[in-house]
Short mmCIF file of C-alpha atoms and ligand atoms in Angstrom, two decimals:
data_model
loop_
_atom_site.label_atom_id
_atom_site.label_comp_id
_atom_site.label_asym_id
_atom_site.label_seq_id
_atom_site.Cartn_x
_atom_site.Cartn_y
_atom_site.Cartn_z
CA MET A 1 26.77 3.34 -43.44
CA SER A 2 23.43 2.96 -41.68
CA PRO A 3 22.17 5.60 -39.35
CA ALA A 4 22.34 3.56 -36.22
CA SER A 5 23.72 -0.02 -35.27
CA GLY A 6 23.28 -2.49 -32.81
CA SER A 7 22.51 -6.04 -31.71
CA ASP A 8 20.15 -7.75 -29.76
CA TYR A 9 21.47 -9.29 -26.05
CA GLY A 10 19.81 -11.58 -23.87
CA PHE A 11 19.87 -14.36 -21.35
CA ALA A 12 17.54 -16.48 -19.87
CA VAL A 13 17.56 -17.35 -16.14
CA PRO A 14 15.98 -20.74 -14.62
CA TYR A 15 14.20 -20.58 -11.39
CA ARG A 16 13.22 -23.45 -9.33
CA PHE A 17 11.59 -23.02 -6.00
CA PRO A 18 10.31 -26.01 -3.63
CA VAL A 19 6.66 -25.85 -2.60
CA HIS A 20 5.60 -28.28 0.14
CA PHE A 21 2.71 -29.68 1.90
CA THR A 22 2.71 -30.56 5.42
CA ARG A 23 1.20 -30.13 9.05
CA ALA A 24 2.98 -28.57 12.34
CA ALA A 25 5.88 -26.88 10.59
CA TRP A 26 7.02 -25.30 13.44
CA GLU A 27 7.23 -29.05 15.52
CA PRO A 28 11.27 -29.25 16.14
CA GLY A 29 10.34 -32.85 14.85
CA ASN A 30 9.23 -31.76 11.47
CA PRO A 31 12.87 -30.72 9.62
CA LEU A 32 10.97 -29.17 6.58
CA VAL A 33 11.34 -25.52 7.58
CA ALA A 34 15.09 -25.67 8.17
CA ASP A 35 15.93 -28.18 5.23
CA VAL A 36 14.27 -25.60 2.72
CA ILE A 37 16.18 -22.52 4.03
CA ARG A 38 19.73 -24.70 4.53
CA ARG A 39 19.18 -26.63 0.70
CA LEU A 40 21.58 -24.69 -0.96
CA GLU A 41 24.17 -24.04 1.56
CA PRO A 42 23.86 -26.86 3.75
CA ALA A 43 26.96 -26.04 5.94
CA ARG A 44 26.31 -22.71 7.02
CA ARG A 45 24.26 -20.82 9.55
CA HIS A 46 21.36 -18.67 7.75
CA ARG A 47 20.36 -15.49 8.88
CA MET A 48 16.73 -14.98 9.35
CA LEU A 49 13.75 -12.99 10.00
CA VAL A 50 10.36 -14.06 10.81
CA VAL A 51 7.42 -11.70 9.73
CA LEU A 52 4.04 -13.02 11.42
CA ASP A 53 0.55 -11.64 10.38
CA ASP A 54 -0.95 -10.30 13.68
CA HIS A 55 -4.12 -12.13 13.12
CA VAL A 56 -2.82 -15.65 13.12
CA ALA A 57 -0.29 -14.82 15.85
CA ARG A 58 -3.22 -13.84 18.11
CA ALA A 59 -5.53 -17.49 16.76
CA GLN A 60 -2.76 -19.41 17.49
CA VAL A 61 -1.04 -18.18 20.81
CA GLY A 62 2.35 -19.39 21.46
CA LEU A 63 3.11 -19.20 17.59
CA ALA A 64 6.32 -17.05 17.99
CA SER A 65 7.41 -19.18 20.98
CA ALA A 66 7.49 -22.29 18.88
CA ILE A 67 9.28 -20.47 15.92
CA ARG A 68 11.75 -19.55 18.78
CA ARG A 69 12.50 -23.31 20.06
CA TYR A 70 12.51 -24.71 16.38
CA CYS A 71 15.50 -21.98 15.35
CA GLU A 72 16.96 -23.39 18.84
CA ALA A 73 16.46 -26.73 17.96
CA TYR A 74 18.42 -26.07 14.93
CA GLY A 75 20.49 -23.79 15.70
CA ASN A 76 23.34 -25.11 13.93
CA SER A 77 21.52 -23.91 10.65
CA LEU A 78 19.42 -21.08 11.71
CA GLU A 79 20.18 -17.71 13.32
CA LEU A 80 17.10 -15.99 14.14
CA VAL A 81 18.21 -12.32 14.28
CA SER A 82 15.32 -11.01 15.85
CA SER A 83 12.11 -11.56 17.70
CA PRO A 84 9.34 -12.56 15.08
CA VAL A 85 7.89 -9.31 13.81
CA LEU A 86 4.13 -8.88 13.97
CA VAL A 87 2.38 -7.27 10.68
CA PRO A 88 -1.02 -6.38 10.56
CA GLY A 89 -3.17 -8.96 8.91
CA GLY A 90 -5.59 -8.57 6.08
CA GLU A 91 -5.78 -5.76 3.46
CA ALA A 92 -4.62 -2.81 5.47
CA CYS A 93 -1.20 -4.00 5.29
CA LYS A 94 -1.07 -3.68 1.42
CA ASN A 95 -3.07 -0.03 1.75
CA ASP A 96 -0.43 1.62 3.37
CA LEU A 97 3.31 2.17 2.05
CA ALA A 98 4.26 3.05 6.13
CA HIS A 99 4.00 -0.98 6.65
CA PRO A 100 6.72 -2.25 3.76
CA PHE A 101 8.83 0.85 4.57
CA LYS A 102 8.85 -0.24 8.34
CA LEU A 103 10.19 -3.71 7.17
CA LEU A 104 12.28 -1.73 5.24
CA GLU A 105 13.95 0.01 8.09
CA LEU A 106 14.10 -2.92 10.08
CA PHE A 107 16.09 -5.38 7.32
CA ASN A 108 18.65 -2.55 7.42
CA GLU A 109 18.93 -2.16 11.24
CA ILE A 110 19.65 -5.90 11.43
CA GLY A 111 21.53 -5.82 8.38
CA LEU A 112 19.81 -8.44 6.68
CA ASP A 113 21.66 -9.22 3.32
CA ARG A 114 21.04 -11.11 0.05
CA GLN A 115 21.76 -14.59 1.46
CA SER A 116 19.79 -13.81 4.49
CA CYS A 117 16.06 -15.38 4.58
CA VAL A 118 12.64 -13.75 5.35
CA ILE A 119 10.25 -16.19 6.55
CA VAL A 120 6.58 -14.67 6.38
CA VAL A 121 3.78 -16.46 8.01
CA GLY A 122 0.39 -15.20 6.97
CA GLY A 123 -2.45 -14.46 4.71
CA GLY A 124 -2.18 -13.43 1.11
CA ALA A 125 -2.36 -9.69 1.92
CA VAL A 126 0.36 -9.96 4.17
CA LEU A 127 2.85 -12.37 1.90
CA ASP A 128 2.29 -9.75 -0.85
CA MET A 129 3.07 -7.29 1.38
CA VAL A 130 6.11 -8.97 2.99
CA SER A 131 7.52 -10.46 -0.42
CA PHE A 132 7.58 -6.90 -2.18
CA ALA A 133 9.51 -5.36 1.17
CA ALA A 134 12.01 -8.21 0.40
CA ALA A 135 11.78 -8.08 -3.29
CA ILE A 136 13.23 -4.42 -2.98
CA ALA A 137 15.80 -4.41 -0.40
CA HIS A 138 19.02 -5.09 -1.90
CA ARG A 139 17.04 -6.03 -4.86
CA GLY A 140 15.93 -9.02 -3.59
CA ILE A 141 16.45 -11.20 -0.21
CA ARG A 142 15.26 -14.48 -0.16
CA ILE A 143 11.57 -15.00 0.88
CA LEU A 144 10.18 -18.24 2.27
CA ARG A 145 6.43 -18.27 2.54
CA LEU A 146 4.20 -19.98 4.78
CA PRO A 147 0.70 -19.03 3.69
CA THR A 148 -2.16 -19.32 6.07
CA THR A 149 -5.23 -18.99 4.37
CA VAL A 150 -7.03 -21.39 1.97
CA LEU A 151 -6.57 -18.60 -0.79
CA ALA A 152 -3.03 -17.97 0.06
CA GLN A 153 -1.93 -22.23 0.11
CA ALA A 154 -4.29 -22.19 -3.10
CA ASP A 155 -3.44 -19.74 -5.13
CA SER A 156 -1.28 -16.13 -4.27
CA GLY A 157 1.30 -17.70 -1.67
CA ILE A 158 2.74 -20.02 -4.45
CA ALA A 159 2.59 -17.54 -7.36
CA VAL A 160 5.07 -15.17 -8.31
CA LYS A 161 4.30 -11.89 -8.06
CA ASN A 162 4.38 -9.33 -5.10
CA SER A 163 2.20 -5.71 -4.45
CA VAL A 164 0.99 -3.61 -2.59
CA ASN A 165 -2.24 -0.89 -3.17
CA LEU A 166 -1.68 2.66 -4.22
CA PHE A 167 -3.74 5.59 -5.48
CA GLY A 168 -6.89 3.32 -4.46
CA LYS A 169 -5.81 0.83 -7.13
CA LYS A 170 -5.45 -3.17 -6.34
CA ASN A 171 -1.65 -4.14 -6.77
CA PHE A 172 -0.66 -0.79 -8.29
CA ILE A 173 2.99 -1.50 -7.38
CA GLY A 174 5.02 -4.84 -7.15
CA THR A 175 7.95 -6.90 -8.52
CA PHE A 176 7.65 -10.50 -10.65
CA VAL A 177 9.92 -12.61 -8.07
CA PRO A 178 9.45 -15.92 -7.14
CA PRO A 179 9.96 -17.23 -3.52
CA PHE A 180 13.12 -19.05 -2.00
CA GLY A 181 10.25 -21.59 -0.93
CA VAL A 182 6.61 -21.99 -0.15
CA ILE A 183 5.68 -24.35 2.72
CA ASN A 184 1.76 -24.93 2.81
CA ASP A 185 1.16 -26.19 6.68
CA ILE A 186 -2.45 -27.66 6.30
CA ALA A 187 -2.77 -27.53 10.13
CA ALA A 188 -2.49 -23.58 10.14
CA LEU A 189 -5.82 -23.09 8.36
CA THR A 190 -7.65 -24.76 11.65
CA THR A 191 -7.81 -21.16 13.20
CA LEU A 192 -8.92 -19.49 9.95
CA PRO A 193 -12.53 -17.86 10.54
CA HIS A 194 -15.18 -19.56 8.59
CA ARG A 195 -15.37 -16.88 6.39
CA ASP A 196 -11.98 -16.72 4.92
CA LYS A 197 -12.38 -20.69 4.68
CA VAL A 198 -15.44 -20.23 2.19
CA ALA A 199 -14.09 -17.23 0.53
CA GLY A 200 -10.74 -18.94 -0.84
CA VAL A 201 -12.36 -22.00 -2.47
CA SER A 202 -13.23 -19.62 -5.22
CA GLU A 203 -9.85 -19.21 -6.71
CA ALA A 204 -9.86 -23.46 -6.96
CA VAL A 205 -13.21 -23.14 -8.33
CA LYS A 206 -11.77 -20.64 -11.18
CA VAL A 207 -8.73 -22.92 -11.72
CA ALA A 208 -10.80 -25.87 -12.13
CA LEU A 209 -13.30 -23.98 -14.64
CA LEU A 210 -10.30 -23.06 -16.58
CA LYS A 211 -8.04 -26.04 -16.55
CA ASP A 212 -9.81 -29.08 -14.82
CA PRO A 213 -13.05 -30.80 -15.56
CA GLY A 214 -12.51 -33.33 -13.22
CA PHE A 215 -11.62 -31.33 -10.39
CA PHE A 216 -14.64 -28.76 -10.99
CA GLY A 217 -16.43 -32.23 -10.37
CA ASP A 218 -14.71 -33.14 -7.15
CA LEU A 219 -15.76 -29.65 -5.60
CA GLU A 220 -19.34 -30.50 -6.47
CA MET A 221 -19.40 -33.53 -5.05
CA ASN A 222 -17.66 -32.21 -1.67
CA SER A 223 -19.63 -28.62 -1.72
CA ALA A 224 -21.34 -29.29 1.48
CA ARG A 225 -17.98 -29.91 3.45
CA LEU A 226 -16.48 -26.95 1.59
CA ALA A 227 -19.12 -25.22 2.83
CA ALA A 228 -18.69 -26.45 6.52
CA GLY A 229 -15.02 -25.27 6.27
CA ASP A 230 -14.05 -29.12 6.42
CA VAL A 231 -10.11 -28.70 6.85
CA ASP A 232 -9.35 -32.08 5.50
CA VAL A 233 -11.19 -31.52 1.90
CA LEU A 234 -10.06 -27.85 2.27
CA SER A 235 -6.42 -29.58 2.18
CA PHE A 236 -7.22 -31.65 -1.05
CA VAL A 237 -8.72 -28.71 -2.67
CA VAL A 238 -5.60 -26.63 -1.94
CA ARG A 239 -3.28 -29.12 -2.77
CA ARG A 240 -5.26 -29.82 -6.46
CA SER A 241 -5.79 -25.95 -7.28
CA ALA A 242 -1.78 -24.83 -5.89
CA GLU A 243 -0.83 -27.75 -8.53
CA LEU A 244 -2.93 -26.24 -11.31
CA HIS A 245 -1.73 -22.70 -10.82
CA LEU A 246 1.89 -23.95 -10.74
CA GLY A 247 1.42 -26.11 -13.72
CA HIS A 248 0.22 -22.85 -15.30
CA ILE A 249 2.70 -20.40 -14.00
CA CYS A 250 5.77 -22.83 -14.88
CA GLY A 251 4.36 -24.15 -18.16
CA ASN A 252 2.74 -21.65 -20.05
CA GLY A 253 5.84 -19.92 -21.09
CA ASP A 254 5.00 -16.21 -19.49
CA PRO A 255 5.48 -16.57 -15.87
CA PHE A 256 6.14 -13.14 -15.59
CA GLU A 257 3.19 -11.88 -17.36
CA LEU A 258 5.48 -9.78 -20.33
CA GLY A 259 2.66 -10.43 -22.74
CA SER A 260 -0.68 -9.03 -22.13
CA ALA A 261 -2.62 -12.27 -21.71
CA ARG A 262 -4.00 -13.28 -18.35
CA PRO A 263 -5.34 -16.69 -18.25
CA LEU A 264 -5.49 -16.97 -14.93
CA ASP A 265 -7.49 -13.92 -14.12
CA PHE A 266 -10.72 -15.05 -15.30
CA GLY A 267 -13.58 -13.03 -13.16
CA HIS A 268 -10.81 -10.65 -11.83
CA TRP A 269 -11.45 -7.58 -13.83
CA ALA A 270 -14.56 -6.83 -11.54
CA ALA A 271 -13.26 -8.58 -8.54
CA HIS A 272 -10.33 -6.02 -8.12
CA LYS A 273 -12.98 -3.09 -8.92
CA LEU A 274 -15.07 -4.33 -6.39
CA GLU A 275 -12.62 -4.79 -3.67
CA SER A 276 -11.52 -1.07 -4.02
CA MET A 277 -15.09 0.34 -4.52
CA THR A 278 -16.10 -1.80 -0.95
CA SER A 279 -12.98 -0.49 0.42
CA HIS A 280 -12.03 -4.40 0.91
CA ARG A 281 -15.35 -5.00 2.80
CA LEU A 282 -15.31 -7.82 0.20
CA ARG A 283 -12.58 -10.25 0.70
CA HIS A 284 -10.59 -11.11 -2.59
CA GLY A 285 -11.90 -14.87 -2.94
CA GLU A 286 -15.50 -13.04 -2.38
CA ALA A 287 -15.20 -10.30 -5.45
CA VAL A 288 -13.49 -13.43 -7.70
CA ALA A 289 -16.89 -15.38 -6.86
CA ILE A 290 -19.01 -12.19 -7.77
CA GLY A 291 -16.68 -11.32 -10.86
CA MET A 292 -16.76 -14.75 -12.40
CA ALA A 293 -20.93 -14.98 -11.75
CA LEU A 294 -20.58 -11.29 -13.85
CA ASP A 295 -18.79 -12.88 -16.55
CA LEU A 296 -20.68 -16.03 -16.97
CA THR A 297 -23.61 -14.06 -16.70
CA TYR A 298 -22.43 -12.04 -19.87
CA SER A 299 -21.03 -14.79 -21.37
CA VAL A 300 -24.49 -16.34 -21.54
CA ALA A 301 -26.05 -12.88 -22.80
CA SER A 302 -23.32 -12.81 -25.69
CA GLY A 303 -23.83 -16.26 -26.75
CA VAL A 304 -20.54 -17.80 -25.85
CA LEU A 305 -21.88 -20.27 -22.90
CA ASP A 306 -25.10 -22.24 -22.44
CA ARG A 307 -27.39 -21.34 -19.35
CA GLN A 308 -27.11 -25.01 -17.87
CA THR A 309 -23.64 -24.84 -17.60
CA CYS A 310 -23.53 -21.11 -16.22
CA ALA A 311 -26.38 -22.26 -13.82
CA ARG A 312 -24.30 -25.46 -12.93
CA ILE A 313 -21.47 -23.05 -11.86
CA LEU A 314 -23.48 -20.40 -10.03
CA ARG A 315 -25.20 -23.19 -8.35
CA LEU A 316 -21.77 -24.79 -7.20
CA LEU A 317 -20.28 -21.54 -5.89
CA THR A 318 -23.81 -20.85 -4.06
CA ALA A 319 -23.53 -24.33 -2.51
CA ILE A 320 -19.90 -23.80 -1.40
CA GLY A 321 -21.61 -20.12 0.54
CA LEU A 322 -19.87 -17.80 -2.16
CA PRO A 323 -21.42 -14.46 -2.54
CA LEU A 324 -23.10 -13.77 -6.11
CA TRP A 325 -24.12 -10.46 -5.52
CA ASP A 326 -23.14 -7.66 -3.79
CA ASP A 327 -25.14 -4.08 -3.97
CA ALA A 328 -21.84 -2.46 -5.12
CA LEU A 329 -22.53 -3.65 -8.78
CA LEU A 330 -25.45 -1.01 -8.89
CA GLU A 331 -23.18 2.25 -7.56
CA ARG A 332 -23.01 4.77 -10.40
CA THR A 333 -20.17 7.07 -11.07
CA THR A 334 -21.14 11.14 -11.15
CA ASP A 335 -21.78 10.40 -14.94
CA GLY A 336 -24.31 7.81 -14.53
CA GLU A 337 -22.03 5.21 -15.46
CA LEU A 338 -22.20 1.77 -13.51
CA ALA A 339 -18.80 2.36 -11.39
CA VAL A 340 -18.02 -1.41 -11.79
CA ILE A 341 -17.43 -1.06 -15.66
CA ARG A 342 -14.43 1.28 -14.70
CA GLY A 343 -12.74 -1.78 -14.05
CA LEU A 344 -12.35 -2.60 -17.57
CA GLN A 345 -10.53 0.64 -17.94
CA GLU A 346 -8.33 0.04 -15.06
CA PHE A 347 -7.51 -3.82 -16.18
CA ARG A 348 -6.60 -2.66 -19.31
CA GLU A 349 -4.13 -0.01 -18.14
CA HIS A 350 -2.90 -2.70 -15.91
CA LEU A 351 -2.13 -5.08 -18.92
CA GLY A 352 -0.70 -2.36 -20.68
CA GLY A 353 -3.12 -0.63 -23.18
CA GLU A 354 -4.78 -3.86 -24.75
CA LEU A 355 -8.00 -5.53 -23.18
CA HIS A 356 -7.37 -9.02 -22.27
CA ILE A 357 -10.40 -10.91 -20.61
CA THR A 358 -10.14 -14.64 -20.00
CA LEU A 359 -13.76 -16.18 -20.80
CA ILE A 360 -15.15 -19.79 -20.62
CA GLY A 361 -17.03 -21.50 -22.87
CA GLY A 362 -17.22 -24.50 -21.15
CA ILE A 363 -15.88 -26.17 -18.08
CA GLY A 364 -12.36 -26.64 -18.54
CA ARG A 365 -12.50 -24.78 -21.95
CA SER A 366 -11.16 -20.82 -21.65
CA PHE A 367 -10.57 -18.15 -24.42
CA GLU A 368 -9.36 -14.56 -24.53
CA VAL A 369 -11.46 -11.66 -25.59
CA THR A 370 -9.92 -8.49 -26.50
CA GLU A 371 -13.39 -6.13 -26.08
CA MET A 372 -16.58 -6.50 -23.55
CA ASP A 373 -19.78 -5.08 -24.61
CA GLU A 374 -20.58 -2.52 -21.86
CA VAL A 375 -24.38 -2.86 -22.62
CA LEU A 376 -24.10 -6.61 -22.17
CA VAL A 377 -22.22 -5.95 -18.97
CA SER A 378 -24.98 -3.54 -18.01
CA ASN A 379 -27.55 -6.13 -18.65
CA ALA A 380 -25.92 -8.98 -17.31
CA ILE A 381 -25.66 -7.01 -13.83
CA ALA A 382 -29.49 -6.12 -14.34
CA THR A 383 -29.82 -9.90 -14.62
CA MET A 384 -27.79 -10.80 -11.23
CA ALA A 385 -30.00 -8.12 -9.52
CA ARG A 386 -33.30 -9.65 -10.43
CA ARG A 387 -31.58 -13.02 -9.56
CA ALA A 388 -30.23 -11.80 -6.15
CA ALA A 389 -33.89 -10.66 -5.27
CA GLN A 390 -35.05 -14.28 -5.83
CA PRO A 391 -34.69 -17.49 -3.97
CA PHE A 392 -31.55 -19.17 -6.15
CA ALA A 393 -33.98 -22.26 -7.13
CA ARG A 394 -36.29 -20.39 -8.99
CA VAL A 395 -33.78 -18.49 -10.90
CA SER A 396 -31.57 -21.57 -11.97
CA PHE A 397 -32.25 -21.51 -15.03
CA GLY A 398 -34.55 -24.47 -14.72
CA ALA A 399 -37.87 -25.15 -15.94
CA ALA A 400 -39.18 -21.87 -14.57
CA GLY A 401 -36.84 -20.18 -17.32
CA GLY A 402 -35.26 -17.63 -15.16
CA ALA A 403 -33.45 -15.17 -17.40
CA ALA A 404 -29.84 -15.65 -17.66
N1 NAD B 1 0.41 -12.62 -5.75
C1 NAD B 1 -0.95 -13.18 -6.06
O1 NAD B 1 -0.21 -13.46 -7.05
C2 NAD B 1 -2.00 -12.90 -5.51
C3 NAD B 1 -3.19 -13.63 -6.33
C4 NAD B 1 -4.21 -13.64 -5.56
C5 NAD B 1 -4.77 -12.66 -4.22
N2 NAD B 1 -3.65 -12.08 -3.83
C6 NAD B 1 -3.98 -11.08 -2.86
O2 NAD B 1 -4.24 -12.10 -1.89
C7 NAD B 1 -4.85 -11.23 -0.73
C8 NAD B 1 -6.11 -11.94 -0.26
O3 NAD B 1 -5.56 -13.02 0.45
P1 NAD B 1 -6.53 -13.61 1.78
O4 NAD B 1 -7.61 -14.25 0.59
O5 NAD B 1 -5.45 -14.65 2.09
O6 NAD B 1 -6.87 -12.95 2.42
P2 NAD B 1 -6.23 -12.21 4.10
O7 NAD B 1 -4.47 -12.35 3.50
O8 NAD B 1 -6.72 -10.58 3.74
O9 NAD B 1 -6.51 -13.09 5.22
C9 NAD B 1 -8.02 -12.80 5.56
C10 NAD B 1 -8.20 -12.52 6.91
O10 NAD B 1 -7.64 -13.86 7.88
C11 NAD B 1 -6.51 -13.59 8.83
N3 NAD B 1 -5.97 -15.04 9.01
C12 NAD B 1 -4.92 -15.21 7.85
N4 NAD B 1 -4.68 -16.34 8.07
C13 NAD B 1 -5.05 -16.79 9.28
C14 NAD B 1 -5.32 -18.27 10.37
N5 NAD B 1 -4.64 -19.15 9.85
N6 NAD B 1 -6.06 -17.83 11.59
C15 NAD B 1 -6.30 -17.00 11.96
N7 NAD B 1 -6.51 -15.96 10.93
C16 NAD B 1 -5.89 -15.68 9.63
C17 NAD B 1 -5.77 -12.57 8.13
O11 NAD B 1 -5.30 -11.80 9.09
C18 NAD B 1 -6.87 -11.46 7.87
O12 NAD B 1 -7.57 -10.93 8.58
C19 NAD B 1 -5.40 -9.84 -1.57
O13 NAD B 1 -4.84 -8.77 -1.25
C20 NAD B 1 -4.97 -10.33 -2.93
O14 NAD B 1 -4.79 -9.29 -4.00
C21 NAD B 1 -2.47 -12.04 -4.48
ZN1 ZN B 2 -7.30 -14.13 -7.44
#
């Protein structure tokens, strides 16, 4: 008889969630929010709690009242169980467990159950934190997201993961849970500060570089309007970026990232580290732009990317108004090591032991490496420092022969 016996068991769970694009989601004439919430059980009344990013609530005066009026107008289907709740906007809400904990207390007090719905309106940070709280309460309360930043509409808000930061590390705790639905209200972007309109475009550049050279060309053509924060162009960019991200999440066979590969995380190993190192002075999108600049410069130095393509991409990032440099790149640990390089180690831990870094060999051509040469990374940072010290045109890898 064999010393052990057993069998494999398994099941597959299909997930479906709608992602809509609209304008003025809280106008009573627009039934979309109600339709998304009641789509599975049209006959019953749905208990719901609305959580608002406080910066959005401040910038969009009257939003909470508009939501109340909306729920009254659809009173047959929607029951607002409390006044809309405010949470601090920005990364602060992910840096302190008190915020998700307060929400859990509230869910408990008002008796939300697994068939209730939490609606969250805000930037990517607030969406991550509130989605996390909803995911762990009763092992999962439905969450409807209305992202209000370019980055969240184009990338994080339509994604299937949520998290908060812990131990000074980005996204240290979180879960993989698809949203009940996502409604991208383009009109919500009008109050977004200019800095955030620009920062969010970096994820669109990223996904264009990974998946769609045509979209990269569109971004080049529209770079001046993107730099100006033109909401009409942003609306097109958000939509295409969201489609590309969703196509990847739903089509690549590993939506919950069980393997170590992280194909959408181009530029992110350094970005996450820079965000922590700068105590989030850098926006996620800005850190991603710098992280991509580092990986592109590294790729030229390691011979996998040609200088002209690298220069073309850096030109686009600059034309949009995204940063290619931050002095934090030069910070050293007490051992004298460049601190950002520790990001490789943290990325490896986050992935589960083996490093997988996505690089590009051309626009639309990504590939993975399982090692990064730390000497070449340091050299790449030195090159970037020289480039940052000069006017961009002189180091655009053109006739003047700037270093890669
Ligand atoms: N879950 C994922 O898959 C995923 C993917 C990418 C990024 N993220 C996370 O997303 C976060 C970044 O999100 P972000 O770029 O949206 O930044 P953010 O949420 O920090 O928002 C930026 C600022 O704008 C404010 N704001 C948001 N919408 C506004 C509006 N319409 N009008 C006025 N002010 C507004 C916010 O309160 C905040 O102060 C990071 O924490 C990042 O880790 C998550
Ligand atoms: Zn990102």
